[in-house]
GROMACS .gro file of N, CA, C and O in nm:
model
  404
    1UNK      N    1  10.522   3.513   7.417
    1UNK     CA    2  10.452   3.536   7.542
    1UNK      C    3  10.493   3.672   7.597
    1UNK      O    4  10.609   3.708   7.598
    2UNK      N    5  10.395   3.746   7.641
    2UNK     CA    6  10.424   3.875   7.704
    2UNK      C    7  10.365   3.878   7.845
    2UNK      O    8  10.266   3.813   7.874
    3UNK      N    9  10.431   3.951   7.931
    3UNK     CA   10  10.386   3.974   8.068
    3UNK      C   11  10.398   4.124   8.089
    3UNK      O   12  10.501   4.183   8.059
    4UNK      N   13  10.293   4.184   8.139
    4UNK     CA   14  10.292   4.330   8.157
    4UNK      C   15  10.316   4.402   8.024
    4UNK      O   16  10.371   4.511   8.021
    5UNK      N   17  10.280   4.339   7.914
    5UNK     CA   18  10.300   4.399   7.782
    5UNK      C   19  10.443   4.393   7.733
    5UNK      O   20  10.476   4.452   7.632
    6UNK      N   21  10.530   4.319   7.804
    6UNK     CA   22  10.671   4.307   7.766
    6UNK      C   23  10.709   4.160   7.756
    6UNK      O   24  10.650   4.075   7.822
    7UNK      N   25  10.809   4.131   7.675
    7UNK     CA   26  10.862   3.995   7.666
    7UNK      C   27  10.957   3.974   7.784
    7UNK      O   28  11.048   4.055   7.805
    8UNK      N   29  10.935   3.869   7.865
    8UNK     CA   30  11.023   3.846   7.980
    8UNK      C   31  11.166   3.817   7.935
    8UNK      O   32  11.189   3.756   7.831
    9UNK      N   33  11.263   3.864   8.014
    9UNK     CA   34  11.403   3.839   7.987
    9UNK      C   35  11.451   3.725   8.077
    9UNK      O   36  11.398   3.705   8.186
   10UNK      N   37  11.552   3.651   8.031
   10UNK     CA   38  11.608   3.543   8.111
   10UNK      C   39  11.712   3.597   8.207
   10UNK      O   40  11.789   3.686   8.173
   11UNK      N   41  11.713   3.539   8.325
   11UNK     CA   42  11.814   3.572   8.425
   11UNK      C   43  11.949   3.523   8.375
   11UNK      O   44  11.960   3.414   8.320
   12UNK      N   45  12.052   3.603   8.394
   12UNK     CA   46  12.187   3.564   8.354
   12UNK      C   47  12.261   3.685   8.300
   12UNK      O   48  12.201   3.784   8.260
   13UNK      N   49  12.393   3.675   8.298
   13UNK     CA   50  12.474   3.786   8.250
   13UNK      C   51  12.457   3.908   8.338
   13UNK      O   52  12.473   3.902   8.459
   14UNK      N   53  12.417   4.019   8.277
   14UNK     CA   54  12.397   4.144   8.352
   14UNK      C   55  12.264   4.146   8.427
   14UNK      O   56  12.240   4.235   8.506
   15UNK      N   57  12.177   4.050   8.398
   15UNK     CA   58  12.046   4.047   8.463
   15UNK      C   59  12.053   3.955   8.583
   15UNK      O   60  12.064   3.834   8.571
   16UNK      N   61  12.051   4.017   8.700
   16UNK     CA   62  12.067   3.943   8.826
   16UNK      C   63  11.933   3.884   8.869
   16UNK      O   64  11.827   3.944   8.846
   17UNK      N   65  11.936   3.766   8.934
   17UNK     CA   66  11.811   3.708   8.982
   17UNK      C   67  11.748   3.795   9.090
   17UNK      O   68  11.819   3.857   9.170
   18UNK      N   69  11.616   3.801   9.092
   18UNK     CA   70  11.550   3.878   9.196
   18UNK      C   71  11.563   3.807   9.332
   18UNK      O   72  11.587   3.686   9.337
   19UNK      N   73  11.546   3.883   9.438
   19UNK     CA   74  11.553   3.826   9.574
   19UNK      C   75  11.412   3.786   9.616
   19UNK      O   76  11.317   3.863   9.601
   20UNK      N   77  11.400   3.664   9.668
   20UNK     CA   78  11.270   3.616   9.714
   20UNK      C   79  11.234   3.688   9.844
   20UNK      O   80  11.312   3.689   9.938
   21UNK      N   81  11.114   3.747   9.848
   21UNK     CA   82  11.069   3.817   9.969
   21UNK      C   83  10.952   3.744  10.035
   21UNK      O   84  10.917   3.775  10.148
   22UNK      N   85  10.892   3.650   9.966
   22UNK     CA   86  10.787   3.566  10.025
   22UNK      C   87  10.807   3.424   9.979
   22UNK      O   88  10.805   3.395   9.860
   23UNK      N   89  10.829   3.336  10.077
   23UNK     CA   90  10.852   3.195  10.049
   23UNK      C   91  10.734   3.115  10.103
   23UNK      O   92  10.689   3.140  10.215
   24UNK      N   93  10.684   3.025  10.023
   24UNK     CA   94  10.578   2.933  10.067
   24UNK      C   95  10.631   2.792  10.045
   24UNK      O   96  10.670   2.758   9.934
   25UNK      N   97  10.635   2.714  10.152
   25UNK     CA   98  10.680   2.576  10.141
   25UNK      C   99  10.570   2.492  10.078
   25UNK      O  100  10.452   2.512  10.108
   26UNK      N  101  10.605   2.396   9.994
   26UNK     CA  102  10.503   2.312   9.932
   26UNK      C  103  10.440   2.217  10.034
   26UNK      O  104  10.506   2.176  10.130
   27UNK      N  105  10.315   2.188  10.012
   27UNK     CA  106  10.247   2.087  10.093
   27UNK      C  107  10.287   1.950  10.037
   27UNK      O  108  10.268   1.924   9.918
   28UNK      N  109  10.348   1.866  10.120
   28UNK     CA  110  10.393   1.734  10.075
   28UNK      C  111  10.270   1.645  10.059
   28UNK      O  112  10.201   1.615  10.157
   29UNK      N  113  10.240   1.600   9.938
   29UNK     CA  114  10.121   1.516   9.920
   29UNK      C  115  10.132   1.386  10.001
   29UNK      O  116  10.237   1.321  10.001
   30UNK      N  117  10.024   1.351  10.068
   30UNK     CA  118  10.025   1.232  10.153
   30UNK      C  119  10.060   1.106  10.073
   30UNK      O  120  10.137   1.023  10.120
   31UNK      N  121  10.006   1.093   9.952
   31UNK     CA  122  10.034   0.972   9.873
   31UNK      C  123  10.182   0.962   9.837
   31UNK      O  124  10.238   0.854   9.830
   32UNK      N  125  10.247   1.078   9.817
   32UNK     CA  126  10.391   1.077   9.788
   32UNK      C  127  10.469   1.037   9.913
   32UNK      O  128  10.566   0.961   9.905
   33UNK      N  129  10.426   1.086  10.030
   33UNK     CA  130  10.493   1.047  10.155
   33UNK      C  131  10.476   0.897  10.179
   33UNK      O  132  10.572   0.828  10.211
   34UNK      N  133  10.353   0.848  10.159
   34UNK     CA  134  10.326   0.706  10.180
   34UNK      C  135  10.410   0.619  10.087
   34UNK      O  136  10.451   0.510  10.124
   35UNK      N  137  10.434   0.668   9.967
   35UNK     CA  138  10.512   0.593   9.868
   35UNK      C  139  10.662   0.615   9.883
   35UNK      O  140  10.742   0.555   9.812
   36UNK      N  141  10.702   0.702   9.977
   36UNK     CA  142  10.844   0.729   9.998
   36UNK      C  143  10.908   0.811   9.888
   36UNK      O  144  11.030   0.808   9.870
   37UNK      N  145  10.827   0.888   9.813
   37UNK     CA  146  10.879   0.968   9.703
   37UNK      C  147  10.940   1.097   9.759
   37UNK      O  148  10.876   1.169   9.835
   38UNK      N  149  11.065   1.122   9.722
   38UNK     CA  150  11.130   1.248   9.758
   38UNK      C  151  11.224   1.286   9.646
   38UNK      O  152  11.255   1.205   9.560
   39UNK      N  153  11.267   1.410   9.645
   39UNK     CA  154  11.358   1.456   9.542
   39UNK      C  155  11.334   1.601   9.507
   39UNK      O  156  11.280   1.678   9.586
   40UNK      N  157  11.374   1.636   9.385
   40UNK     CA  158  11.374   1.776   9.341
   40UNK      C  159  11.284   1.792   9.220
   40UNK      O  160  11.288   1.712   9.128
   41UNK      N  161  11.202   1.897   9.224
   41UNK     CA  162  11.125   1.940   9.108
   41UNK      C  163  11.184   2.073   9.064
   41UNK      O  164  11.200   2.164   9.145
   42UNK      N  165  11.221   2.082   8.936
   42UNK     CA  166  11.277   2.206   8.883
   42UNK      C  167  11.170   2.274   8.798
   42UNK      O  168  11.108   2.211   8.711
   43UNK      N  169  11.149   2.402   8.826
   43UNK     CA  170  11.042   2.477   8.763
   43UNK      C  171  11.098   2.603   8.698
   43UNK      O  172  11.183   2.671   8.755
   44UNK      N  173  11.047   2.632   8.579
   44UNK     CA  174  11.074   2.760   8.515
   44UNK      C  175  10.960   2.853   8.553
   44UNK      O  176  10.843   2.822   8.528
   45UNK      N  177  10.994   2.964   8.618
   45UNK     CA  178  10.893   3.059   8.665
   45UNK      C  179  10.904   3.189   8.587
   45UNK      O  180  11.014   3.240   8.565
   46UNK      N  181  10.790   3.240   8.545
   46UNK     CA  182  10.784   3.372   8.483
   46UNK      C  183  10.734   3.469   8.588
   46UNK      O  184  10.626   3.450   8.645
   47UNK      N  185  10.814   3.570   8.616
   47UNK     CA  186  10.787   3.667   8.722
   47UNK      C  187  10.760   3.802   8.658
   47UNK      O  188  10.839   3.848   8.573
   48UNK      N  189  10.649   3.864   8.697
   48UNK     CA  190  10.615   3.993   8.634
   48UNK      C  191  10.701   4.106   8.689
   48UNK      O  192  10.786   4.086   8.777
   49UNK      N  193  10.680   4.226   8.637
   49UNK     CA  194  10.765   4.339   8.673
   49UNK      C  195  10.746   4.385   8.817
   49UNK      O  196  10.828   4.460   8.869
   50UNK      N  197  10.640   4.338   8.884
   50UNK     CA  198  10.620   4.373   9.024
   50UNK      C  199  10.677   4.268   9.119
   50UNK      O  200  10.678   4.287   9.240
   51UNK      N  201  10.721   4.152   9.065
   51UNK     CA  202  10.779   4.047   9.146
   51UNK      C  203  10.687   3.930   9.175
   51UNK      O  204  10.722   3.840   9.250
   52UNK      N  205  10.569   3.928   9.113
   52UNK     CA  206  10.475   3.818   9.133
   52UNK      C  207  10.496   3.709   9.028
   52UNK      O  208  10.520   3.740   8.911
   53UNK      N  209  10.484   3.583   9.068
   53UNK     CA  210  10.497   3.471   8.975
   53UNK      C  211  10.368   3.461   8.895
   53UNK      O  212  10.259   3.449   8.952
   54UNK      N  213  10.380   3.468   8.764
   54UNK     CA  214  10.263   3.464   8.676
   54UNK      C  215  10.243   3.329   8.609
   54UNK      O  216  10.130   3.291   8.581
   55UNK      N  217  10.352   3.258   8.579
   55UNK     CA  218  10.341   3.128   8.513
   55UNK      C  219  10.448   3.036   8.566
   55UNK      O  220  10.556   3.082   8.606
   56UNK      N  221  10.418   2.906   8.564
   56UNK     CA  222  10.517   2.805   8.601
   56UNK      C  223  10.512   2.692   8.499
   56UNK      O  224  10.405   2.664   8.441
   57UNK      N  225  10.627   2.631   8.478
   57UNK     CA  226  10.636   2.516   8.387
   57UNK      C  227  10.739   2.421   8.446
   57UNK      O  228  10.850   2.462   8.482
   58UNK      N  229  10.702   2.293   8.457
   58UNK     CA  230  10.792   2.193   8.514
   58UNK      C  231  10.898   2.156   8.410
   58UNK      O  232  10.866   2.119   8.298
   59UNK      N  233  11.026   2.167   8.452
   59UNK     CA  234  11.138   2.127   8.366
   59UNK      C  235  11.190   1.988   8.404
   59UNK      O  236  11.232   1.912   8.318
   60UNK      N  237  11.192   1.960   8.535
   60UNK     CA  238  11.233   1.829   8.584
   60UNK      C  239  11.123   1.779   8.676
   60UNK      O  240  11.095   1.839   8.779
   61UNK      N  241  11.063   1.668   8.637
   61UNK     CA  242  10.941   1.624   8.701
   61UNK      C  243  10.961   1.509   8.798
   61UNK      O  244  11.044   1.421   8.778
   62UNK      N  245  10.883   1.513   8.905
   62UNK     CA  246  10.854   1.399   8.992
   62UNK      C  247  10.701   1.398   8.996
   62UNK      O  248  10.642   1.476   9.071
   63UNK      N  249  10.637   1.316   8.913
   63UNK     CA  250  10.493   1.329   8.890
   63UNK      C  251  10.407   1.345   9.016
   63UNK      O  252  10.313   1.424   9.015
   64UNK      N  253  10.439   1.277   9.124
   64UNK     CA  254  10.356   1.289   9.244
   64UNK      C  255  10.378   1.422   9.317
   64UNK      O  256  10.299   1.457   9.406
   65UNK      N  257  10.482   1.498   9.278
   65UNK     CA  258  10.516   1.620   9.350
   65UNK      C  259  10.503   1.747   9.266
   65UNK      O  260  10.509   1.858   9.319
   66UNK      N  261  10.485   1.733   9.136
   66UNK     CA  262  10.482   1.849   9.046
   66UNK      C  263  10.377   1.951   9.083
   66UNK      O  264  10.405   2.072   9.089
   67UNK      N  265  10.256   1.906   9.107
   67UNK     CA  266  10.146   2.000   9.135
   67UNK      C  267  10.171   2.078   9.264
   67UNK      O  268  10.151   2.199   9.270
   68UNK      N  269  10.219   2.008   9.368
   68UNK     CA  270  10.248   2.075   9.496
   68UNK      C  271  10.361   2.177   9.479
   68UNK      O  272  10.355   2.287   9.535
   69UNK      N  273  10.462   2.141   9.400
   69UNK     CA  274  10.574   2.234   9.377
   69UNK      C  275  10.526   2.359   9.304
   69UNK      O  276  10.558   2.472   9.343
   70UNK      N  277  10.448   2.341   9.199
   70UNK     CA  278  10.399   2.457   9.124
   70UNK      C  279  10.305   2.543   9.208
   70UNK      O  280  10.313   2.667   9.202
   71UNK      N  281  10.220   2.481   9.289
   71UNK     CA  282  10.129   2.558   9.374
   71UNK      C  283  10.207   2.645   9.472
   71UNK      O  284  10.169   2.761   9.497
   72UNK      N  285  10.317   2.594   9.526
   72UNK     CA  286  10.398   2.672   9.619
   72UNK      C  287  10.468   2.787   9.546
   72UNK      O  288  10.463   2.902   9.591
   73UNK      N  289  10.531   2.757   9.433
   73UNK     CA  290  10.607   2.859   9.359
   73UNK      C  291  10.516   2.973   9.314
   73UNK      O  292  10.556   3.090   9.316
   74UNK      N  293  10.393   2.942   9.276
   74UNK     CA  294  10.300   3.047   9.232
   74UNK      C  295  10.269   3.148   9.343
   74UNK      O  296  10.222   3.257   9.315
   75UNK      N  297  10.296   3.111   9.468
   75UNK     CA  298  10.270   3.202   9.580
   75UNK      C  299  10.395   3.280   9.621
   75UNK      O  300  10.386   3.370   9.705
   76UNK      N  301  10.510   3.246   9.564
   76UNK     CA  302  10.632   3.318   9.598
   76UNK      C  303  10.624   3.461   9.544
   76UNK      O  304  10.558   3.488   9.443
   77UNK      N  305  10.694   3.552   9.611
   77UNK     CA  306  10.706   3.689   9.564
   77UNK      C  307  10.852   3.730   9.568
   77UNK      O  308  10.928   3.685   9.655
   78UNK      N  309  10.890   3.815   9.473
   78UNK     CA  310  11.029   3.857   9.456
   78UNK      C  311  11.038   4.008   9.449
   78UNK      O  312  10.940   4.077   9.421
   79UNK      N  313  11.159   4.059   9.469
   79UNK     CA  314  11.184   4.199   9.443
   79UNK      C  315  11.175   4.218   9.291
   79UNK      O  316  11.210   4.127   9.215
   80UNK      N  317  11.129   4.332   9.243
   80UNK     CA  318  11.127   4.355   9.098
   80UNK      C  319  11.270   4.349   9.041
   80UNK      O  320  11.366   4.390   9.107
   81UNK      N  321  11.281   4.296   8.921
   81UNK     CA  322  11.409   4.292   8.852
   81UNK      C  323  11.421   4.416   8.764
   81UNK      O  324  11.329   4.449   8.690
   82UNK      N  325  11.535   4.484   8.777
   82UNK     CA  326  11.555   4.608   8.702
   82UNK      C  327  11.649   4.585   8.584
   82UNK      O  328  11.750   4.517   8.596
   83UNK      N  329  11.614   4.643   8.472
   83UNK     CA  330  11.699   4.644   8.354
   83UNK      C  331  11.705   4.789   8.309
   83UNK      O  332  11.602   4.850   8.278
   84UNK      N  333  11.826   4.846   8.310
   84UNK     CA  334  11.845   4.988   8.279
   84UNK      C  335  11.758   5.076   8.369
   84UNK      O  336  11.701   5.176   8.324
   85UNK      N  337  11.743   5.033   8.494
   85UNK     CA  338  11.670   5.112   8.592
   85UNK      C  339  11.519   5.095   8.591
   85UNK      O  340  11.450   5.153   8.674
   86UNK      N  341  11.466   5.016   8.498
   86UNK     CA  342  11.322   4.997   8.489
   86UNK      C  343  11.285   4.851   8.522
   86UNK      O  344  11.357   4.759   8.483
   87UNK      N  345  11.175   4.830   8.596
   87UNK     CA  346  11.134   4.693   8.628
   87UNK      C  347  11.089   4.619   8.503
   87UNK      O  348  11.020   4.676   8.418
   88UNK      N  349  11.132   4.492   8.492
   88UNK     CA  350  11.097   4.409   8.376
   88UNK      C  351  11.055   4.271   8.424
   88UNK      O  352  11.098   4.224   8.529
   89UNK      N  353  10.969   4.202   8.346
   89UNK     CA  354  10.937   4.063   8.377
   89UNK      C  355  11.056   3.974   8.342
   89UNK      O  356  11.133   4.006   8.250
   90UNK      N  357  11.073   3.867   8.418
   90UNK     CA  358  11.186   3.777   8.396
   90UNK      C  359  11.140   3.632   8.398
   90UNK      O  360  11.034   3.599   8.450
   91UNK      N  361  11.226   3.547   8.339
   91UNK     CA  362  11.208   3.403   8.346
   91UNK      C  363  11.328   3.348   8.420
   91UNK      O  364  11.443   3.382   8.386
   92UNK      N  365  11.304   3.265   8.521
   92UNK     CA  366  11.415   3.204   8.593
   92UNK      C  367  11.378   3.062   8.633
   92UNK      O  368  11.261   3.025   8.637
   93UNK      N  369  11.480   2.985   8.663
   93UNK     CA  370  11.462   2.847   8.705
   93UNK      C  371  11.472   2.841   8.857
   93UNK      O  372  11.561   2.902   8.916
   94UNK      N  373  11.378   2.770   8.919
   94UNK     CA  374  11.378   2.753   9.063
   94UNK      C  375  11.372   2.603   9.095
   94UNK      O  376  11.321   2.524   9.017
   95UNK      N  377  11.423   2.568   9.211
   95UNK     CA  378  11.427   2.429   9.256
   95UNK      C  379  11.344   2.415   9.382
   95UNK      O  380  11.356   2.495   9.474
   96UNK      N  381  11.259   2.313   9.384
   96UNK     CA  382  11.178   2.282   9.502
   96UNK      C  383  11.220   2.143   9.550
   96UNK      O  384  11.210   2.046   9.476
   97UNK      N  385  11.269   2.137   9.675
   97UNK     CA  386  11.316   2.012   9.733
   97UNK      C  387  11.208   1.949   9.820
   97UNK      O  388  11.146   2.017   9.900
   98UNK      N  389  11.190   1.820   9.804
   98UNK     CA  390  11.100   1.743   9.889
   98UNK      C  391  11.184   1.638   9.960
   98UNK      O  392  11.246   1.554   9.892
   99UNK      N  393  11.189   1.644  10.093
   99UNK     CA  394  11.267   1.551  10.170
   99UNK      C  395  11.182   1.492  10.280
   99UNK      O  396  11.120   1.566  10.357
  100UNK      N  397  11.180   1.360  10.287
  100UNK     CA  398  11.108   1.294  10.396
  100UNK      C  399  11.192   1.301  10.522
  100UNK      O  400  11.313   1.282  10.518
  101UNK      N  401  11.128   1.330  10.633
  101UNK     CA  402  11.200   1.340  10.760
  101UNK      C  403  11.212   1.204  10.826
  101UNK      O  404  11.124   1.130  10.832
   0.00000   0.00000   0.00000
């Protein structure tokens, strides 16, 4: 898989995670609230060299919440990640928490 014509690098070691500059909270699905479903959805996000989320993949699923979590993460924006001074696409894991009030 390539993004921006480059293979994304994984966050870790010398490659620091980008800083989130735009956060979008997920919309809690009504059926999940009615069923009392809460917890964590873990997503692998591919972020392009400009800091936009290009792809998402669920690593830890809560079926009633997966779609809402991915929809929110796709709207997040990050600072570009630099490798040797040049912006590169990255793959990182993000966590989306759903908590009933």
